[in-house]
């Protein structure tokens, strides 16, 4: 039996990936390694926790000994590394946390894998999940390709860029078998409501202001989370060692157009008169160093491995809204306590 270690499996993308892998590959043992920070929630995986091929280990990737212990205990054949501090705004308030988890945490995993796999590295794989934000910010035209020079501009993206460089360095220096993907903005169920789409859905449901940063003209390329998961599966099984693959939705939206679309979908679903939610839109102080535009060229992944996104944006967004409306209990649980303090603090002076 192959044992696959997925880090950050209790988070947004990680929980979708764990569920997908547990169900698709009953012959694999899937170990979910997660510290359970504010963003990690085992409720996300309730439907797979009883499965025989699933195991959760609560571990902090910043703790090198604890990480090594997991590698000593289980015969891990592959790692898919997602554990990270992932929210740009938090990286502006508290950059240091991002350096520990995203850089030191990654090198702890690389060291443990290198040590454990030294006899037969070719039978293993370290897959590092990264972001398009490492490429910096685009102007009105152009797309990020795998050859675009790194130009990270927030503490979050700088820490992710650093981890990407370390993963490549371990490939070149120590011949550790690695692969990297850089993906655009994901959306879907189970996303922590500090991120744009679930935050807006939650605020509309509670008749709260919708805080749009700056003029709302920044552009993001949105991809349904299960399409990211299917790309990871493909790259993990068929990707070329040492290579990088960009993943994106070819689906660019300005924030304000996206929020307007969400408002229309929410009005319809909640039976409110058209225009009700749009009245909640409030322009607030911009994010410091706010990257203008991200857009991904994923033709390498499409041409070499045959991947393509499965959902049109309207369909995916509607599905997402329906998920949050049907899972109000989940939203209320994650928005109580610490998150409420974070929210009050983040938006009080905007
Ligand atoms: P998330 O914040 O929802 O989840 C992160 C998970 O990592 C949580 O379960 C958390 O408990 C865990 N974690 C954090 N620190 C840890 C530590 N020290 N030890 C062990 N576990 C720890 O993040 P996400 O949005 O699901 O993103 C997952 C990965 O994908 C990240 O590496 C992120 O950079 C990358 N990514 C995200 C997006 C996106 O749009 N969300 C896009 C591209 C790439
Ligand atoms: O591009 C991939 C990245 O996408 C991932 O690496 C990150 O982990 C993920 O958080 C996401 O980063 P963004 O900063 O693009 O996502 P966020 O949802 O925070 O913001 C999306 C856009 O919406 C961005 O331009 C900022 C804006 N925004 C965000 C929030 C939370 C607002 O206007 N108002 C808000 O309240």
Coordinates of C-alpha atoms and ligand atoms in Angstrom, one line a residue:
X1 CA 0.0 0.0 0.0
X2 CA 1.3 3.5 -0.9
X3 CA 1.3 5.9 1.9
X4 CA 0.7 9.5 0.9
X5 CA 1.2 12.4 3.3
X6 CA -0.9 15.4 2.6
X7 CA 0.0 18.5 4.8
X8 CA -2.6 21.1 5.5
X9 CA -5.4 18.6 4.8
X10 CA -7.8 20.3 7.3
X11 CA -7.7 23.6 5.4
X12 CA -9.7 24.7 2.4
X13 CA -7.9 23.1 -0.6
X14 CA -6.3 20.4 1.5
X15 CA -9.7 19.1 2.7
X16 CA -11.0 18.9 -0.9
X17 CA -7.8 17.1 -1.9
X18 CA -7.9 14.6 1.0
X19 CA -11.5 13.7 0.3
X20 CA -10.8 13.3 -3.4
X21 CA -7.7 11.1 -2.8
X22 CA -9.3 8.9 0.0
X23 CA -12.3 8.2 -2.3
X24 CA -10.4 7.8 -5.6
X25 CA -7.5 5.7 -4.3
X26 CA -8.8 3.2 -1.7
X27 CA -5.5 1.3 -2.2
X28 CA -3.5 4.4 -0.8
X29 CA -3.2 5.2 2.8
X30 CA -3.8 9.0 3.1
X31 CA -2.2 10.7 6.1
X32 CA -3.5 14.2 6.8
X33 CA -0.8 16.1 8.7
X34 CA -2.1 19.4 10.1
X35 CA -1.5 21.6 13.1
X36 CA -5.1 22.8 13.1
X37 CA -4.5 26.5 13.2
X38 CA -7.5 28.9 13.0
X39 CA -7.8 27.8 9.3
X40 CA -7.7 24.1 9.9
X41 CA -11.0 22.4 10.7
X42 CA -11.6 18.7 11.0
X43 CA -15.3 19.3 10.5
X44 CA -14.3 19.7 6.8
X45 CA -13.5 16.0 6.7
X46 CA -16.3 14.5 8.7
X47 CA -17.4 12.4 5.7
X48 CA -14.1 10.6 5.4
X49 CA -12.8 10.4 8.9
X50 CA -14.1 6.8 9.4
X51 CA -12.6 5.5 6.1
X52 CA -10.0 2.8 6.6
X53 CA -7.4 4.4 4.4
X54 CA -7.5 7.8 6.2
X55 CA -5.5 8.9 9.2
X56 CA -5.1 12.3 10.8
X57 CA -1.9 13.3 12.7
X58 CA -1.9 16.6 14.5
X59 CA 1.6 18.0 13.9
X60 CA 3.2 21.4 13.5
X61 CA 5.5 21.5 10.5
X62 CA 7.6 24.1 12.3
X63 CA 8.7 21.3 14.8
X64 CA 11.5 19.5 12.9
X65 CA 11.6 16.6 15.4
X66 CA 7.8 16.0 15.2
X67 CA 7.9 16.0 11.4
X68 CA 10.8 13.5 11.4
X69 CA 8.9 11.3 13.8
X70 CA 6.0 11.1 11.3
X71 CA 8.4 10.0 8.6
X72 CA 10.0 7.5 11.0
X73 CA 6.7 6.0 11.9
X74 CA 5.1 5.7 8.5
X75 CA 6.7 4.5 5.3
X76 CA 5.8 7.6 3.3
X77 CA 6.0 7.2 -0.4
X78 CA 4.8 10.7 -1.4
X79 CA 4.2 14.1 0.1
X80 CA 1.7 16.7 -1.2
X81 CA 2.6 19.8 0.8
X82 CA -0.2 22.4 1.2
X83 CA 0.2 23.4 4.9
X84 CA 0.8 27.2 5.0
X85 CA -0.2 30.5 6.3
X86 CA -2.3 31.5 3.3
X87 CA -4.0 34.9 3.8
X88 CA -2.2 38.0 2.4
X89 CA -3.9 40.4 4.8
X90 CA -2.6 38.4 7.8
X91 CA 0.9 38.4 6.3
X92 CA 0.8 42.2 6.3
X93 CA -0.3 42.3 10.0
X94 CA 2.0 39.5 11.1
X95 CA 4.8 38.6 8.6
X96 CA 6.9 36.5 10.9
X97 CA 4.4 33.7 11.3
X98 CA 4.5 33.3 7.5
X99 CA 8.3 32.9 7.5
X100 CA 8.2 30.2 10.1
X101 CA 5.4 28.1 8.6
X102 CA 5.9 28.7 4.9
X103 CA 9.7 28.6 4.8
X104 CA 11.0 26.8 7.9
X105 CA 8.0 24.4 7.9
X106 CA 8.8 23.5 4.2
X107 CA 12.5 22.9 4.9
X108 CA 11.6 20.7 7.8
X109 CA 9.5 18.5 5.5
X110 CA 12.2 18.5 2.8
X111 CA 14.9 17.5 5.3
X112 CA 12.7 14.7 6.7
X113 CA 11.9 13.4 3.2
X114 CA 15.6 13.6 2.1
X115 CA 16.7 11.7 5.2
X116 CA 14.0 9.0 4.9
X117 CA 14.2 8.5 1.1
X118 CA 18.0 8.6 0.7
X119 CA 18.3 4.9 -0.4
X120 CA 15.7 5.0 -3.1
X121 CA 14.8 8.6 -3.9
X122 CA 13.4 7.6 -7.3
X123 CA 10.5 5.7 -5.7
X124 CA 9.2 8.8 -4.0
X125 CA 7.8 12.3 -4.8
X126 CA 7.7 15.6 -2.9
X127 CA 4.9 17.7 -4.5
X128 CA 4.9 21.4 -3.4
X129 CA 1.7 23.3 -3.8
X130 CA 2.3 27.0 -4.5
X131 CA 0.7 30.1 -5.8
X132 CA 0.7 32.4 -8.8
X133 CA 1.4 35.3 -6.4
X134 CA 5.2 34.4 -6.5
X135 CA 5.2 36.0 -10.0
X136 CA 4.2 39.4 -8.7
X137 CA 1.7 41.7 -10.4
X138 CA 0.7 42.0 -14.0
X139 CA -0.4 45.2 -15.8
X140 CA -3.4 45.2 -18.0
X141 CA -2.1 42.6 -20.4
X142 CA 0.0 39.4 -20.4
X143 CA -0.1 36.1 -18.5
X144 CA 2.1 34.3 -16.0
X145 CA 3.9 31.4 -17.6
X146 CA 6.3 28.9 -15.9
X147 CA 9.2 31.0 -17.2
X148 CA 8.0 34.3 -15.7
X149 CA 10.6 35.7 -13.3
X150 CA 9.7 35.6 -9.6
X151 CA 8.7 39.0 -8.2
X152 CA 6.8 38.5 -4.9
X153 CA 5.5 41.6 -3.4
X154 CA 3.7 40.7 -0.1
X155 CA 5.2 38.8 2.9
X156 CA 2.9 35.9 2.0
X157 CA 4.1 35.7 -1.6
X158 CA 7.7 36.2 -0.6
X159 CA 7.5 33.3 1.8
X160 CA 5.9 31.1 -0.8
X161 CA 8.5 32.1 -3.4
X162 CA 11.2 31.3 -0.9
X163 CA 9.7 27.8 -0.3
X164 CA 9.5 27.2 -4.0
X165 CA 13.2 28.1 -4.4
X166 CA 14.1 25.7 -1.6
X167 CA 12.2 22.9 -3.2
X168 CA 14.0 23.4 -6.5
X169 CA 17.3 23.7 -4.6
X170 CA 16.7 20.2 -3.0
X171 CA 16.0 18.8 -6.5
X172 CA 19.2 20.2 -8.0
X173 CA 21.5 19.8 -5.0
X174 CA 20.3 16.6 -3.4
X175 CA 18.3 15.0 -6.3
X176 CA 15.2 14.9 -4.2
X177 CA 12.3 14.1 -6.6
X178 CA 10.1 17.1 -6.6
X179 CA 7.4 18.8 -8.6
X180 CA 5.8 22.2 -8.1
X181 CA 2.5 23.8 -9.1
X182 CA 1.5 27.4 -9.0
X183 CA -2.2 28.0 -8.9
X184 CA -4.5 31.1 -9.2
X185 CA -7.3 32.0 -6.8
X186 CA -9.5 29.1 -5.7
X187 CA -13.1 29.2 -4.7
X188 CA -15.6 26.7 -3.4
X189 CA -17.1 25.3 -0.2
X190 CA -15.1 25.1 3.1
X191 CA -13.0 28.2 2.4
X192 CA -12.3 30.2 5.5
X193 CA -14.4 33.4 5.4
X194 CA -11.5 35.8 5.6
X195 CA -11.1 35.3 1.8
X196 CA -13.1 37.4 -0.6
X197 CA -15.9 35.1 -1.8
X198 CA -17.0 33.5 1.5
X199 CA -16.5 36.8 3.3
X200 CA -18.9 38.5 0.9
X201 CA -21.4 35.6 1.1
X202 CA -21.3 35.7 4.9
X203 CA -21.7 39.4 5.1
X204 CA -24.6 39.5 2.6
X205 CA -26.4 36.8 4.7
X206 CA -25.9 38.9 7.8
X207 CA -26.8 42.2 6.1
X208 CA -23.3 43.6 6.8
X209 CA -21.2 46.0 4.7
X210 CA -19.2 44.4 1.8
X211 CA -15.7 45.8 2.1
X212 CA -14.2 46.3 -1.4
X213 CA -10.6 47.3 -1.2
X214 CA -9.5 50.5 -3.1
X215 CA -11.6 50.9 -6.3
X216 CA -12.4 47.3 -6.7
X217 CA -10.4 47.1 -10.0
X218 CA -7.8 44.5 -9.0
X219 CA -8.1 41.4 -11.1
X220 CA -7.9 37.8 -10.1
X221 CA -8.2 34.6 -12.1
X222 CA -10.7 32.3 -10.3
X223 CA -10.6 28.5 -10.4
X224 CA -13.1 26.1 -8.8
X225 CA -11.3 24.2 -6.0
X226 CA -12.1 20.7 -7.4
X227 CA -10.4 21.7 -10.6
X228 CA -7.3 22.5 -8.6
X229 CA -7.6 19.1 -7.0
X230 CA -7.9 17.3 -10.3
X231 CA -4.8 19.1 -11.6
X232 CA -2.9 18.1 -8.4
X233 CA -3.9 14.5 -8.9
X234 CA -2.7 14.6 -12.5
X235 CA 0.6 16.3 -11.8
X236 CA 1.3 14.0 -8.8
X237 CA 0.8 10.9 -11.0
X238 CA 2.0 12.1 -14.4
X239 CA 4.1 15.3 -13.9
X240 CA 7.8 15.4 -14.9
X241 CA 10.3 15.5 -12.0
X242 CA 11.8 18.9 -11.3
X243 CA 9.1 20.7 -13.4
X244 CA 6.7 23.5 -12.5
X245 CA 3.1 23.6 -13.8
X246 CA 0.9 26.6 -13.7
X247 CA -2.8 26.1 -12.9
X248 CA -5.5 28.7 -13.7
X249 CA -9.0 29.1 -14.7
X250 CA -8.6 31.5 -17.7
X251 CA -11.3 33.4 -15.8
X252 CA -10.4 36.9 -14.9
X253 CA -12.7 39.2 -12.9
X254 CA -12.3 42.6 -11.3
X255 CA -13.2 42.4 -7.7
X256 CA -16.1 44.8 -8.1
X257 CA -17.6 42.8 -11.0
X258 CA -17.3 39.6 -9.0
X259 CA -18.9 41.1 -5.9
X260 CA -21.8 42.5 -8.1
X261 CA -22.3 39.1 -9.6
X262 CA -22.3 37.5 -6.1
X263 CA -24.8 40.1 -5.0
X264 CA -27.2 39.2 -7.9
X265 CA -26.9 35.4 -7.2
X266 CA -27.4 36.0 -3.4
X267 CA -30.5 38.2 -4.0
X268 CA -32.0 35.5 -6.2
X269 CA -31.2 32.6 -3.8
X270 CA -32.5 34.6 -0.7
X271 CA -35.6 35.9 -2.5
X272 CA -34.6 39.5 -2.1
X273 CA -35.6 42.2 -4.6
X274 CA -32.8 42.8 -7.2
X275 CA -30.3 45.4 -6.0
X276 CA -30.7 44.7 -2.3
X277 CA -27.2 43.2 -1.7
X278 CA -25.4 45.7 -4.0
X279 CA -26.5 48.5 -1.6
X280 CA -24.1 46.9 1.0
X281 CA -21.0 47.5 -1.1
X282 CA -18.6 49.8 0.7
X283 CA -15.3 50.9 -0.7
X284 CA -12.6 50.8 2.0
X285 CA -8.9 51.6 2.3
X286 CA -6.8 49.5 -0.1
X287 CA -4.6 46.6 0.9
X288 CA -1.0 47.7 1.3
X289 CA 1.0 46.8 -1.8
X290 CA -2.1 45.4 -3.4
X291 CA -1.1 43.4 -6.6
X292 CA -3.1 44.7 -9.5
X293 CA -3.7 41.7 -11.6
X294 CA -3.0 37.9 -11.7
X295 CA -3.6 35.8 -14.8
X296 CA -2.3 32.3 -15.5
X297 CA -1.3 30.6 -18.7
X298 CA -1.9 27.0 -18.0
X299 CA -1.2 25.7 -21.5
X300 CA 1.7 23.6 -20.4
X301 CA -0.6 21.6 -18.1
X302 CA -3.3 21.4 -20.7
X303 CA -1.0 20.4 -23.6
X304 CA 1.3 18.0 -21.7
X305 CA -1.0 16.4 -19.2
X306 CA -4.4 17.0 -20.8
X307 CA -5.9 18.9 -17.9
X308 CA -8.8 21.3 -18.3
X309 CA -11.1 23.1 -15.8
X310 CA -14.5 21.4 -15.6
X311 CA -16.8 24.2 -14.5
X312 CA -17.9 27.5 -16.0
X313 CA -17.6 30.3 -13.5
X314 CA -21.3 31.1 -13.2
X315 CA -22.1 27.5 -12.5
X316 CA -19.2 27.2 -10.0
X317 CA -20.1 30.4 -8.1
X318 CA -23.8 29.4 -7.9
X319 CA -22.8 26.0 -6.5
X320 CA -20.5 27.7 -4.0
X321 CA -23.3 30.1 -2.9
X322 CA -25.6 27.1 -2.4
X323 CA -23.0 25.3 -0.4
X324 CA -22.5 28.2 2.1
X325 CA -26.3 28.7 2.4
X326 CA -26.8 25.0 3.1
X327 CA -23.9 25.0 5.6
X328 CA -24.7 28.0 7.8
X329 CA -23.8 26.0 10.9
X330 CA -20.2 25.5 9.5
X331 CA -19.9 29.3 8.8
X332 CA -21.2 30.2 12.2
X333 CA -18.8 27.8 13.9
X334 CA -15.7 29.1 12.1
X335 CA -16.8 32.8 12.4
X336 CA -17.3 32.7 16.2
X337 CA -14.5 33.3 18.6
X338 CA -11.0 34.1 17.3
X339 CA -12.1 34.9 13.7
X340 CA -14.6 37.5 15.0
X341 CA -11.7 39.3 16.9
X342 CA -9.6 39.1 13.7
X343 CA -12.5 40.6 11.7
X344 CA -13.1 43.5 14.1
X345 CA -9.4 44.3 14.1
X346 CA -8.8 44.0 10.4
X347 CA -11.7 46.2 9.3
X348 CA -12.0 48.7 12.2
X349 CA -9.9 51.4 10.6
X350 CA -10.7 50.8 6.9
Ligands
LIG1 P1 -5.9 27.4 4.3 O1 -5.4 28.5 5.1 O2 -7.3 27.2 4.1 O3 -5.3 26.0 5.0 C1 -4.0 25.9 5.5 C2 -3.9 24.6 6.3 O4 -2.6 24.5 6.8 C3 -4.8 24.7 7.6 O5 -5.5 23.4 7.7 C4 -3.8 24.9 8.7 O6 -4.2 24.3 9.9 C5 -2.6 24.2 8.2 N1 -1.3 24.7 8.8 C6 -1.0 26.0 8.9 N2 0.2 26.1 9.6 C7 0.6 24.9 9.9 C8 1.7 24.3 10.5 N3 2.6 25.1 11.1 N4 1.8 23.0 10.6 C9 0.8 22.2 10.1 N5 -0.3 22.6 9.5 C10 -0.4 24.0 9.4 O7 -5.1 27.4 2.9 P2 -5.6 27.0 1.5 O8 -6.3 28.2 0.9 O9 -6.3 25.7 1.5 O10 -4.2 26.9 0.7 C11 -3.5 25.6 0.8 C12 -2.2 25.8 0.0 O11 -2.5 26.1 -1.3 C13 -1.3 26.9 0.6 O12 0.1 26.4 0.5 C14 -1.5 28.1 -0.4 O13 -0.3 28.8 -0.5 C15 -1.8 27.3 -1.7 N6 -2.6 28.1 -2.6 C16 -3.8 28.6 -2.2 C17 -4.7 29.2 -3.2 C18 -6.0 29.8 -2.8 O14 -6.6 30.4 -3.6 N7 -6.5 29.5 -1.6 C19 -4.2 29.3 -4.5 C20 -3.0 28.8 -4.8 C21 -2.2 28.2 -3.9
LIG2 O1 -3.7 33.9 -6.3 C1 -3.6 32.8 -5.4 C2 -3.8 33.4 -4.0 O2 -5.2 33.7 -3.9 C3 -3.5 32.4 -2.9 O3 -2.1 32.1 -3.0 C4 -3.8 32.9 -1.5 O4 -3.6 32.0 -0.5 C5 -5.3 33.3 -1.5 O5 -5.7 33.9 -0.3 C6 -5.6 34.3 -2.7 O6 -5.0 35.6 -2.4 P1 -5.8 36.9 -2.7 O7 -5.2 38.0 -1.9 O8 -5.9 37.2 -4.2 O9 -7.2 36.5 -2.1 P2 -8.3 37.3 -1.2 O10 -9.5 36.4 -1.2 O11 -7.8 37.7 0.1 O12 -8.6 38.6 -2.1 C7 -9.1 38.5 -3.4 C8 -9.2 40.0 -3.9 O13 -10.2 40.6 -3.2 C9 -7.9 40.8 -3.7 O14 -7.7 41.6 -4.8 C10 -8.2 41.6 -2.4 C11 -9.7 41.8 -2.5 N1 -10.5 41.8 -1.3 C12 -10.3 40.9 -0.3 C13 -10.9 40.9 0.9 C14 -10.7 39.8 1.9 C15 -11.4 42.9 -1.0 O15 -11.6 43.8 -1.9 N2 -12.0 42.9 0.2 C16 -11.9 41.9 1.1 O16 -12.5 42.0 2.2

